């Protein structure tokens, strides 16, 4: 599957007075509606600041599963809101802009997956959570970037070393998992996220030259993953300073680095929205984007105005049909059981 050249999102400009007024309005409406606001780490700062919980895909799923409020206002993209609806079927899940999609989730349909499975009937299917509910409904295990290695290791342990695995849809994550686990019997779908695939080996070469000795935080969806692993294998980059992490894992790194108190340069290879929570958590660390253009226009579709309107009018409901949700819950719950 070739990469789709989608435009990156422009940086939004925010008037602090208008932002604070809207945030007050949002909080008041959330209270009236008994809503909890969940936000992904790539959301714009003013959304992150108004949210009750900010986290990565796994953390957001775990939160959705235990929510007690009547409404979940989900500030993220469509597949994440679907996952929340699957895990909390009796809650109202609101996505402030229903067009907030995901190029990675679009890279495999349920029909394509079924066709792939028919070619390898013995294989266990592992799909990244960045997939539609319909894809999850025909999947054996889900995984996120924080637990993909653990999920594959679990399958190999449970089903034996000869087990064939159909892994998708992200080819960079798949290649990374295969390399770390050493499991050769993996077939990897050739999908990608347009934002992370756009972070190229050349970006790493350039930014390494500008900041020698910096640590690297790399999201395993990135197009530069293989080259960084090669730098490490060749001894050009110290393996100690290279961390392949989910966005939640990056937050864990920031908390630890801040507590250690050593000022340092850290190169961050992921969507640039991540810089905001990282800098907030560790103000003494110099976080440098590997590619400052890597912005997800889908994540940036969620604005305070849209969140306010959605809470006020109850618009943007995401509801997964009960039969699909029942089947899609199985691979998600298997994943969550591996990472309680
Ligand atoms: P995580 O937050 O799980 O690392 O996922 C990143 C992502 O690309 C979500 O769109
Ligand atoms: Fe999808 Fe990539 Fe945007 Fe994440 S950053 S929501 S994977 S398009």
mmCIF file of C-alpha atoms and ligand atoms in Angstrom:
data_model
loop_
_atom_site.group_PDB
_atom_site.id
_atom_site.type_symbol
_atom_site.label_atom_id
_atom_site.label_comp_id
_atom_site.label_asym_id
_atom_site.label_seq_id
_atom_site.Cartn_x
_atom_site.Cartn_y
_atom_site.Cartn_z
ATOM 1 C CA UNK A 1 0.000 0.000 0.000
ATOM 2 C CA UNK A 2 1.597 3.301 -1.018
ATOM 3 C CA UNK A 3 1.699 6.281 1.306
ATOM 4 C CA UNK A 4 -1.066 8.859 0.770
ATOM 5 C CA UNK A 5 0.310 12.422 0.698
ATOM 6 C CA UNK A 6 -2.177 14.028 3.077
ATOM 7 C CA UNK A 7 -1.679 17.641 4.165
ATOM 8 C CA UNK A 8 -0.373 18.191 7.673
ATOM 9 C CA UNK A 9 -2.359 20.365 10.094
ATOM 10 C CA UNK A 10 -1.401 24.033 10.504
ATOM 11 C CA UNK A 11 -0.562 25.295 13.998
ATOM 12 C CA UNK A 12 -3.716 26.825 15.508
ATOM 13 C CA UNK A 13 -3.591 30.324 16.977
ATOM 14 C CA UNK A 14 -5.324 30.782 20.315
ATOM 15 C CA UNK A 15 -6.543 33.989 22.006
ATOM 16 C CA UNK A 16 -5.973 33.291 25.747
ATOM 17 C CA UNK A 17 -9.095 35.180 26.931
ATOM 18 C CA UNK A 18 -11.402 33.414 24.477
ATOM 19 C CA UNK A 19 -9.757 30.083 25.346
ATOM 20 C CA UNK A 20 -10.279 30.526 29.052
ATOM 21 C CA UNK A 21 -13.941 31.571 28.546
ATOM 22 C CA UNK A 22 -14.571 28.531 26.376
ATOM 23 C CA UNK A 23 -12.848 26.242 28.867
ATOM 24 C CA UNK A 24 -15.136 27.544 31.635
ATOM 25 C CA UNK A 25 -18.140 26.916 29.409
ATOM 26 C CA UNK A 26 -16.937 23.392 28.602
ATOM 27 C CA UNK A 27 -16.368 22.541 32.273
ATOM 28 C CA UNK A 28 -19.809 23.838 33.223
ATOM 29 C CA UNK A 29 -21.517 21.852 30.443
ATOM 30 C CA UNK A 30 -19.555 18.720 31.356
ATOM 31 C CA UNK A 31 -20.808 19.081 34.928
ATOM 32 C CA UNK A 32 -24.419 19.551 33.813
ATOM 33 C CA UNK A 33 -24.257 16.525 31.466
ATOM 34 C CA UNK A 34 -22.355 14.301 33.909
ATOM 35 C CA UNK A 35 -19.618 14.021 31.274
ATOM 36 C CA UNK A 36 -15.973 13.044 31.608
ATOM 37 C CA UNK A 37 -13.568 14.547 29.069
ATOM 38 C CA UNK A 38 -10.923 12.140 27.767
ATOM 39 C CA UNK A 39 -8.164 13.488 25.492
ATOM 40 C CA UNK A 40 -5.312 11.943 23.545
ATOM 41 C CA UNK A 41 -1.758 13.258 23.993
ATOM 42 C CA UNK A 42 -1.839 14.762 20.448
ATOM 43 C CA UNK A 43 -4.789 17.041 21.147
ATOM 44 C CA UNK A 44 -4.257 20.819 21.045
ATOM 45 C CA UNK A 45 -3.048 22.283 24.392
ATOM 46 C CA UNK A 46 -6.340 24.014 25.231
ATOM 47 C CA UNK A 47 -8.177 20.691 24.943
ATOM 48 C CA UNK A 48 -5.570 18.833 27.008
ATOM 49 C CA UNK A 49 -5.878 21.506 29.704
ATOM 50 C CA UNK A 50 -9.651 21.129 29.988
ATOM 51 C CA UNK A 51 -9.642 17.316 29.963
ATOM 52 C CA UNK A 52 -10.155 15.109 33.024
ATOM 53 C CA UNK A 53 -7.703 12.561 31.669
ATOM 54 C CA UNK A 54 -5.019 12.860 28.974
ATOM 55 C CA UNK A 55 -3.232 9.741 27.782
ATOM 56 C CA UNK A 56 -2.271 7.229 25.108
ATOM 57 C CA UNK A 57 -4.550 4.791 23.305
ATOM 58 C CA UNK A 58 -4.237 2.096 25.956
ATOM 59 C CA UNK A 59 -4.761 4.494 28.862
ATOM 60 C CA UNK A 60 -7.802 6.015 27.174
ATOM 61 C CA UNK A 61 -9.336 2.557 26.636
ATOM 62 C CA UNK A 62 -8.698 1.669 30.274
ATOM 63 C CA UNK A 63 -10.310 4.912 31.430
ATOM 64 C CA UNK A 64 -13.341 4.414 29.168
ATOM 65 C CA UNK A 65 -13.835 0.905 30.559
ATOM 66 C CA UNK A 66 -14.155 2.161 34.142
ATOM 67 C CA UNK A 67 -15.967 5.471 33.674
ATOM 68 C CA UNK A 68 -18.916 6.091 35.978
ATOM 69 C CA UNK A 69 -20.223 9.234 34.248
ATOM 70 C CA UNK A 70 -23.179 9.057 31.876
ATOM 71 C CA UNK A 71 -21.278 10.723 29.004
ATOM 72 C CA UNK A 72 -17.751 10.344 27.622
ATOM 73 C CA UNK A 73 -16.668 13.394 25.608
ATOM 74 C CA UNK A 74 -13.854 11.886 23.581
ATOM 75 C CA UNK A 75 -11.205 14.266 22.274
ATOM 76 C CA UNK A 76 -9.316 12.101 19.853
ATOM 77 C CA UNK A 77 -10.146 10.345 16.603
ATOM 78 C CA UNK A 78 -13.034 8.162 15.461
ATOM 79 C CA UNK A 79 -11.578 4.692 16.126
ATOM 80 C CA UNK A 80 -10.769 5.760 19.708
ATOM 81 C CA UNK A 81 -14.357 6.890 20.306
ATOM 82 C CA UNK A 82 -15.536 3.567 18.853
ATOM 83 C CA UNK A 83 -13.261 1.720 21.265
ATOM 84 C CA UNK A 84 -14.766 3.718 24.134
ATOM 85 C CA UNK A 85 -18.266 2.824 22.929
ATOM 86 C CA UNK A 86 -17.306 -0.872 22.713
ATOM 87 C CA UNK A 87 -15.907 -0.878 26.254
ATOM 88 C CA UNK A 88 -18.657 1.272 27.764
ATOM 89 C CA UNK A 89 -21.778 0.290 25.788
ATOM 90 C CA UNK A 90 -24.219 1.867 28.216
ATOM 91 C CA UNK A 91 -22.525 5.298 28.060
ATOM 92 C CA UNK A 92 -23.062 8.061 25.555
ATOM 93 C CA UNK A 93 -19.796 8.641 23.677
ATOM 94 C CA UNK A 94 -19.432 12.007 21.962
ATOM 95 C CA UNK A 95 -16.757 12.832 19.378
ATOM 96 C CA UNK A 96 -16.826 16.604 18.783
ATOM 97 C CA UNK A 97 -16.048 16.179 15.058
ATOM 98 C CA UNK A 98 -17.177 12.955 13.410
ATOM 99 C CA UNK A 99 -14.777 13.571 10.511
ATOM 100 C CA UNK A 100 -11.765 13.150 12.789
ATOM 101 C CA UNK A 101 -10.525 9.943 11.161
ATOM 102 C CA UNK A 102 -7.151 8.210 10.934
ATOM 103 C CA UNK A 103 -5.136 7.356 7.820
ATOM 104 C CA UNK A 104 -3.776 4.245 9.533
ATOM 105 C CA UNK A 105 -7.247 2.939 10.461
ATOM 106 C CA UNK A 106 -8.245 3.608 6.829
ATOM 107 C CA UNK A 107 -5.458 1.375 5.558
ATOM 108 C CA UNK A 108 -7.353 -1.872 6.200
ATOM 109 C CA UNK A 109 -11.053 -2.723 5.918
ATOM 110 C CA UNK A 110 -12.842 -5.713 7.447
ATOM 111 C CA UNK A 111 -13.279 -7.194 3.944
ATOM 112 C CA UNK A 112 -9.559 -6.908 3.239
ATOM 113 C CA UNK A 113 -8.717 -8.483 6.582
ATOM 114 C CA UNK A 114 -11.088 -11.417 6.016
ATOM 115 C CA UNK A 115 -9.557 -12.011 2.594
ATOM 116 C CA UNK A 116 -6.059 -11.975 4.174
ATOM 117 C CA UNK A 117 -7.156 -14.436 6.881
ATOM 118 C CA UNK A 118 -8.593 -16.771 4.251
ATOM 119 C CA UNK A 119 -5.137 -17.004 2.713
ATOM 120 C CA UNK A 120 -3.591 -17.937 6.092
ATOM 121 C CA UNK A 121 -6.343 -19.832 7.953
ATOM 122 C CA UNK A 122 -4.032 -21.072 10.721
ATOM 123 C CA UNK A 123 -2.734 -17.603 11.601
ATOM 124 C CA UNK A 124 -3.625 -15.615 14.720
ATOM 125 C CA UNK A 125 -4.642 -12.046 13.854
ATOM 126 C CA UNK A 126 -3.193 -9.116 15.795
ATOM 127 C CA UNK A 127 -4.499 -5.674 14.910
ATOM 128 C CA UNK A 128 -3.341 -2.361 16.262
ATOM 129 C CA UNK A 129 -6.135 -0.450 18.029
ATOM 130 C CA UNK A 130 -5.945 2.109 15.202
ATOM 131 C CA UNK A 131 -8.593 0.127 13.297
ATOM 132 C CA UNK A 132 -12.349 0.363 12.864
ATOM 133 C CA UNK A 133 -14.756 -1.564 15.087
ATOM 134 C CA UNK A 134 -15.612 -3.740 12.058
ATOM 135 C CA UNK A 135 -11.932 -4.768 11.759
ATOM 136 C CA UNK A 136 -11.683 -5.442 15.491
ATOM 137 C CA UNK A 137 -14.776 -7.650 15.223
ATOM 138 C CA UNK A 138 -12.795 -10.099 13.037
ATOM 139 C CA UNK A 139 -9.538 -9.853 15.026
ATOM 140 C CA UNK A 140 -8.097 -12.263 17.630
ATOM 141 C CA UNK A 141 -5.993 -9.790 19.636
ATOM 142 C CA UNK A 142 -5.705 -6.014 19.632
ATOM 143 C CA UNK A 143 -2.537 -4.202 20.643
ATOM 144 C CA UNK A 144 -1.352 -0.652 21.085
ATOM 145 C CA UNK A 145 2.151 0.730 20.630
ATOM 146 C CA UNK A 146 2.760 0.266 24.359
ATOM 147 C CA UNK A 147 1.975 -3.454 24.433
ATOM 148 C CA UNK A 148 2.452 -4.829 20.891
ATOM 149 C CA UNK A 149 5.612 -6.725 21.887
ATOM 150 C CA UNK A 150 3.909 -8.169 25.001
ATOM 151 C CA UNK A 151 0.883 -9.281 22.949
ATOM 152 C CA UNK A 152 3.006 -11.105 20.363
ATOM 153 C CA UNK A 153 5.146 -12.705 23.100
ATOM 154 C CA UNK A 154 1.956 -13.821 24.852
ATOM 155 C CA UNK A 155 0.626 -15.446 21.669
ATOM 156 C CA UNK A 156 3.910 -17.250 21.035
ATOM 157 C CA UNK A 157 3.901 -18.494 24.644
ATOM 158 C CA UNK A 158 0.257 -19.622 24.515
ATOM 159 C CA UNK A 159 0.115 -21.037 20.989
ATOM 160 C CA UNK A 160 3.714 -22.140 20.453
ATOM 161 C CA UNK A 161 6.737 -20.847 18.527
ATOM 162 C CA UNK A 162 5.434 -22.111 15.172
ATOM 163 C CA UNK A 163 2.347 -19.912 15.372
ATOM 164 C CA UNK A 164 1.803 -17.771 12.343
ATOM 165 C CA UNK A 165 0.682 -14.201 13.080
ATOM 166 C CA UNK A 166 -1.065 -11.791 10.718
ATOM 167 C CA UNK A 167 -0.102 -8.381 12.130
ATOM 168 C CA UNK A 168 -1.499 -5.059 10.966
ATOM 169 C CA UNK A 169 -2.148 -2.526 9.825
ATOM 170 C CA UNK A 170 1.061 -0.593 10.652
ATOM 171 C CA UNK A 171 4.106 -1.954 8.843
ATOM 172 C CA UNK A 172 6.677 0.028 10.851
ATOM 173 C CA UNK A 173 5.264 -1.162 14.159
ATOM 174 C CA UNK A 174 5.080 -4.690 12.716
ATOM 175 C CA UNK A 175 8.734 -4.613 11.638
ATOM 176 C CA UNK A 176 9.731 -3.301 15.053
ATOM 177 C CA UNK A 177 7.767 -6.005 16.914
ATOM 178 C CA UNK A 178 9.207 -8.716 14.694
ATOM 179 C CA UNK A 179 12.734 -7.466 15.335
ATOM 180 C CA UNK A 180 12.275 -7.261 19.122
ATOM 181 C CA UNK A 181 10.475 -10.584 19.534
ATOM 182 C CA UNK A 182 12.533 -12.413 16.911
ATOM 183 C CA UNK A 183 9.308 -14.157 15.837
ATOM 184 C CA UNK A 184 9.844 -14.951 12.174
ATOM 185 C CA UNK A 185 6.397 -16.302 11.363
ATOM 186 C CA UNK A 186 4.818 -12.860 11.145
ATOM 187 C CA UNK A 187 2.997 -11.527 8.100
ATOM 188 C CA UNK A 188 2.781 -7.777 8.190
ATOM 189 C CA UNK A 189 0.157 -5.624 6.462
ATOM 190 C CA UNK A 190 1.647 -2.681 4.565
ATOM 191 C CA UNK A 191 -0.410 0.138 6.084
ATOM 192 C CA UNK A 192 0.977 3.267 7.665
ATOM 193 C CA UNK A 193 0.081 6.479 9.459
ATOM 194 C CA UNK A 194 0.832 9.377 7.105
ATOM 195 C CA UNK A 195 2.188 11.498 9.952
ATOM 196 C CA UNK A 196 4.580 8.959 11.462
ATOM 197 C CA UNK A 197 5.611 7.499 8.097
ATOM 198 C CA UNK A 198 6.679 11.058 7.210
ATOM 199 C CA UNK A 199 9.335 11.044 9.954
ATOM 200 C CA UNK A 200 12.159 9.718 7.808
ATOM 201 C CA UNK A 201 15.695 8.434 8.361
ATOM 202 C CA UNK A 202 16.974 11.776 6.932
ATOM 203 C CA UNK A 203 15.221 13.643 9.756
ATOM 204 C CA UNK A 204 17.098 11.545 12.289
ATOM 205 C CA UNK A 205 20.433 12.064 10.518
ATOM 206 C CA UNK A 206 19.914 15.847 10.464
ATOM 207 C CA UNK A 207 18.657 16.251 14.033
ATOM 208 C CA UNK A 208 21.361 13.926 15.401
ATOM 209 C CA UNK A 209 23.954 16.142 13.738
ATOM 210 C CA UNK A 210 22.415 19.234 15.349
ATOM 211 C CA UNK A 211 22.126 17.680 18.820
ATOM 212 C CA UNK A 212 24.889 15.132 19.312
ATOM 213 C CA UNK A 213 24.478 13.055 22.450
ATOM 214 C CA UNK A 214 20.718 13.636 22.700
ATOM 215 C CA UNK A 215 18.387 10.855 23.826
ATOM 216 C CA UNK A 216 15.785 9.594 21.327
ATOM 217 C CA UNK A 217 12.125 8.945 22.036
ATOM 218 C CA UNK A 218 10.701 7.187 19.018
ATOM 219 C CA UNK A 219 7.128 6.140 18.389
ATOM 220 C CA UNK A 220 7.179 2.695 16.754
ATOM 221 C CA UNK A 221 4.839 3.866 13.955
ATOM 222 C CA UNK A 222 7.617 6.120 12.603
ATOM 223 C CA UNK A 223 9.203 5.683 9.192
ATOM 224 C CA UNK A 224 12.626 6.072 10.822
ATOM 225 C CA UNK A 225 12.355 3.127 13.255
ATOM 226 C CA UNK A 226 14.354 0.690 11.155
ATOM 227 C CA UNK A 227 17.161 3.164 10.497
ATOM 228 C CA UNK A 228 17.495 4.067 14.185
ATOM 229 C CA UNK A 229 17.678 0.361 15.051
ATOM 230 C CA UNK A 230 20.418 0.085 12.421
ATOM 231 C CA UNK A 231 22.323 3.031 13.961
ATOM 232 C CA UNK A 232 22.124 1.279 17.321
ATOM 233 C CA UNK A 233 23.235 -2.077 15.878
ATOM 234 C CA UNK A 234 26.188 -0.357 14.164
ATOM 235 C CA UNK A 235 27.148 1.339 17.438
ATOM 236 C CA UNK A 236 26.600 4.849 15.928
ATOM 237 C CA UNK A 237 23.952 5.640 18.531
ATOM 238 C CA UNK A 238 24.155 4.501 22.143
ATOM 239 C CA UNK A 239 21.343 1.988 22.705
ATOM 240 C CA UNK A 240 20.926 3.328 26.275
ATOM 241 C CA UNK A 241 19.615 6.627 24.915
ATOM 242 C CA UNK A 242 17.128 5.182 22.424
ATOM 243 C CA UNK A 243 13.615 4.397 23.618
ATOM 244 C CA UNK A 244 10.866 3.059 21.365
ATOM 245 C CA UNK A 245 7.768 4.207 23.210
ATOM 246 C CA UNK A 246 4.051 4.810 22.971
ATOM 247 C CA UNK A 247 2.984 8.363 23.785
ATOM 248 C CA UNK A 248 2.174 7.195 27.332
ATOM 249 C CA UNK A 249 5.635 5.639 27.589
ATOM 250 C CA UNK A 250 7.136 8.993 26.567
ATOM 251 C CA UNK A 251 5.291 10.625 29.456
ATOM 252 C CA UNK A 252 6.790 8.030 31.815
ATOM 253 C CA UNK A 253 10.258 8.866 30.459
ATOM 254 C CA UNK A 254 9.619 12.615 31.005
ATOM 255 C CA UNK A 255 8.525 12.105 34.621
ATOM 256 C CA UNK A 256 11.624 10.042 35.373
ATOM 257 C CA UNK A 257 14.013 12.426 33.572
ATOM 258 C CA UNK A 258 12.550 15.421 35.425
ATOM 259 C CA UNK A 259 12.909 13.692 38.799
ATOM 260 C CA UNK A 260 16.551 12.900 37.995
ATOM 261 C CA UNK A 261 17.032 16.634 37.423
ATOM 262 C CA UNK A 262 19.703 16.367 34.720
ATOM 263 C CA UNK A 263 19.124 18.915 31.929
ATOM 264 C CA UNK A 264 19.470 17.233 28.579
ATOM 265 C CA UNK A 265 18.446 17.267 24.921
ATOM 266 C CA UNK A 266 15.811 14.750 23.902
ATOM 267 C CA UNK A 267 14.766 14.197 20.293
ATOM 268 C CA UNK A 268 11.103 13.264 19.941
ATOM 269 C CA UNK A 269 9.965 11.334 16.877
ATOM 270 C CA UNK A 270 6.175 11.405 16.886
ATOM 271 C CA UNK A 271 3.253 13.758 16.204
ATOM 272 C CA UNK A 272 4.223 17.246 17.412
ATOM 273 C CA UNK A 273 1.214 17.611 19.752
ATOM 274 C CA UNK A 274 3.215 15.362 22.082
ATOM 275 C CA UNK A 275 5.659 18.173 22.826
ATOM 276 C CA UNK A 276 3.073 20.027 24.893
ATOM 277 C CA UNK A 277 2.482 17.380 27.612
ATOM 278 C CA UNK A 278 6.176 16.432 27.595
ATOM 279 C CA UNK A 279 7.331 20.020 28.181
ATOM 280 C CA UNK A 280 4.665 20.463 30.835
ATOM 281 C CA UNK A 281 5.807 17.308 32.661
ATOM 282 C CA UNK A 282 9.533 18.042 32.347
ATOM 283 C CA UNK A 283 10.198 21.763 31.876
ATOM 284 C CA UNK A 284 13.957 21.371 32.373
ATOM 285 C CA UNK A 285 14.387 18.979 29.468
ATOM 286 C CA UNK A 286 14.965 20.326 25.960
ATOM 287 C CA UNK A 287 12.514 18.317 23.823
ATOM 288 C CA UNK A 288 13.290 18.663 20.117
ATOM 289 C CA UNK A 289 10.905 17.449 17.385
ATOM 290 C CA UNK A 290 12.537 15.078 14.878
ATOM 291 C CA UNK A 291 10.212 16.607 12.274
ATOM 292 C CA UNK A 292 8.368 19.797 13.250
ATOM 293 C CA UNK A 293 5.906 19.291 10.358
ATOM 294 C CA UNK A 294 4.585 16.013 11.742
ATOM 295 C CA UNK A 295 1.134 17.205 12.747
ATOM 296 C CA UNK A 296 -2.039 15.099 12.488
ATOM 297 C CA UNK A 297 -4.811 17.133 10.909
ATOM 298 C CA UNK A 298 -7.388 14.662 12.236
ATOM 299 C CA UNK A 299 -6.335 15.121 15.851
ATOM 300 C CA UNK A 300 -6.376 18.887 15.348
ATOM 301 C CA UNK A 301 -9.997 18.817 14.111
ATOM 302 C CA UNK A 302 -11.132 18.753 17.736
ATOM 303 C CA UNK A 303 -11.446 22.317 18.986
ATOM 304 C CA UNK A 304 -12.858 23.853 22.159
ATOM 305 C CA UNK A 305 -15.786 25.291 20.185
ATOM 306 C CA UNK A 306 -16.678 21.870 18.790
ATOM 307 C CA UNK A 307 -16.309 20.262 22.213
ATOM 308 C CA UNK A 308 -18.580 22.928 23.708
ATOM 309 C CA UNK A 309 -21.192 22.453 20.950
ATOM 310 C CA UNK A 310 -21.088 18.686 21.271
ATOM 311 C CA UNK A 311 -21.595 18.822 25.051
ATOM 312 C CA UNK A 312 -24.318 21.461 24.765
ATOM 313 C CA UNK A 313 -26.280 19.828 21.906
ATOM 314 C CA UNK A 314 -25.372 16.159 22.383
ATOM 315 C CA UNK A 315 -24.043 16.022 18.802
ATOM 316 C CA UNK A 316 -21.359 13.703 17.441
ATOM 317 C CA UNK A 317 -22.501 10.531 19.147
ATOM 318 C CA UNK A 318 -20.480 7.433 18.256
ATOM 319 C CA UNK A 319 -22.330 4.184 18.854
ATOM 320 C CA UNK A 320 -21.062 0.809 17.720
ATOM 321 C CA UNK A 321 -23.863 -1.636 16.850
ATOM 322 C CA UNK A 322 -24.347 -4.205 19.645
ATOM 323 C CA UNK A 323 -23.437 -7.279 17.546
ATOM 324 C CA UNK A 324 -20.233 -5.684 16.222
ATOM 325 C CA UNK A 325 -19.352 -4.353 19.692
ATOM 326 C CA UNK A 326 -19.782 -7.775 21.252
ATOM 327 C CA UNK A 327 -17.277 -9.337 18.841
ATOM 328 C CA UNK A 328 -14.904 -6.353 18.866
ATOM 329 C CA UNK A 329 -14.744 -6.413 22.678
ATOM 330 C CA UNK A 330 -13.071 -9.855 22.662
ATOM 331 C CA UNK A 331 -9.686 -8.811 21.154
ATOM 332 C CA UNK A 332 -9.643 -5.583 23.179
ATOM 333 C CA UNK A 333 -10.297 -7.424 26.430
ATOM 334 C CA UNK A 334 -7.642 -10.003 25.582
ATOM 335 C CA UNK A 335 -5.208 -7.116 25.141
ATOM 336 C CA UNK A 336 -6.224 -5.421 28.361
ATOM 337 C CA UNK A 337 -5.836 -8.749 30.228
ATOM 338 C CA UNK A 338 -2.216 -8.914 29.040
ATOM 339 C CA UNK A 339 -1.684 -5.309 30.263
ATOM 340 C CA UNK A 340 -3.971 -4.998 33.249
HETATM 341 P P1 LIG B 1 -0.390 5.871 21.294
HETATM 342 O O1 LIG B 1 -0.928 7.065 21.993
HETATM 343 O O2 LIG B 1 -1.045 4.636 21.744
HETATM 344 O O3 LIG B 1 1.090 5.794 21.381
HETATM 345 O O4 LIG B 1 -0.806 6.000 19.754
HETATM 346 C C1 LIG B 1 -0.388 6.971 18.954
HETATM 347 C C2 LIG B 1 -1.249 7.240 17.813
HETATM 348 O O5 LIG B 1 -0.827 7.354 16.711
HETATM 349 C C3 LIG B 1 -2.625 7.471 18.025
HETATM 350 O O6 LIG B 1 -3.093 8.033 16.909
HETATM 351 FE FE1 LIG B 2 -4.035 8.150 12.893
HETATM 352 FE FE2 LIG B 2 -1.528 8.882 12.534
HETATM 353 FE FE3 LIG B 2 -3.293 10.694 13.245
HETATM 354 FE FE4 LIG B 2 -2.551 8.809 15.001
HETATM 355 S S1 LIG B 2 -1.272 10.411 14.146
HETATM 356 S S2 LIG B 2 -4.631 9.493 14.565
HETATM 357 S S3 LIG B 2 -2.223 7.087 13.645
HETATM 358 S S4 LIG B 2 -3.304 9.550 11.322
#
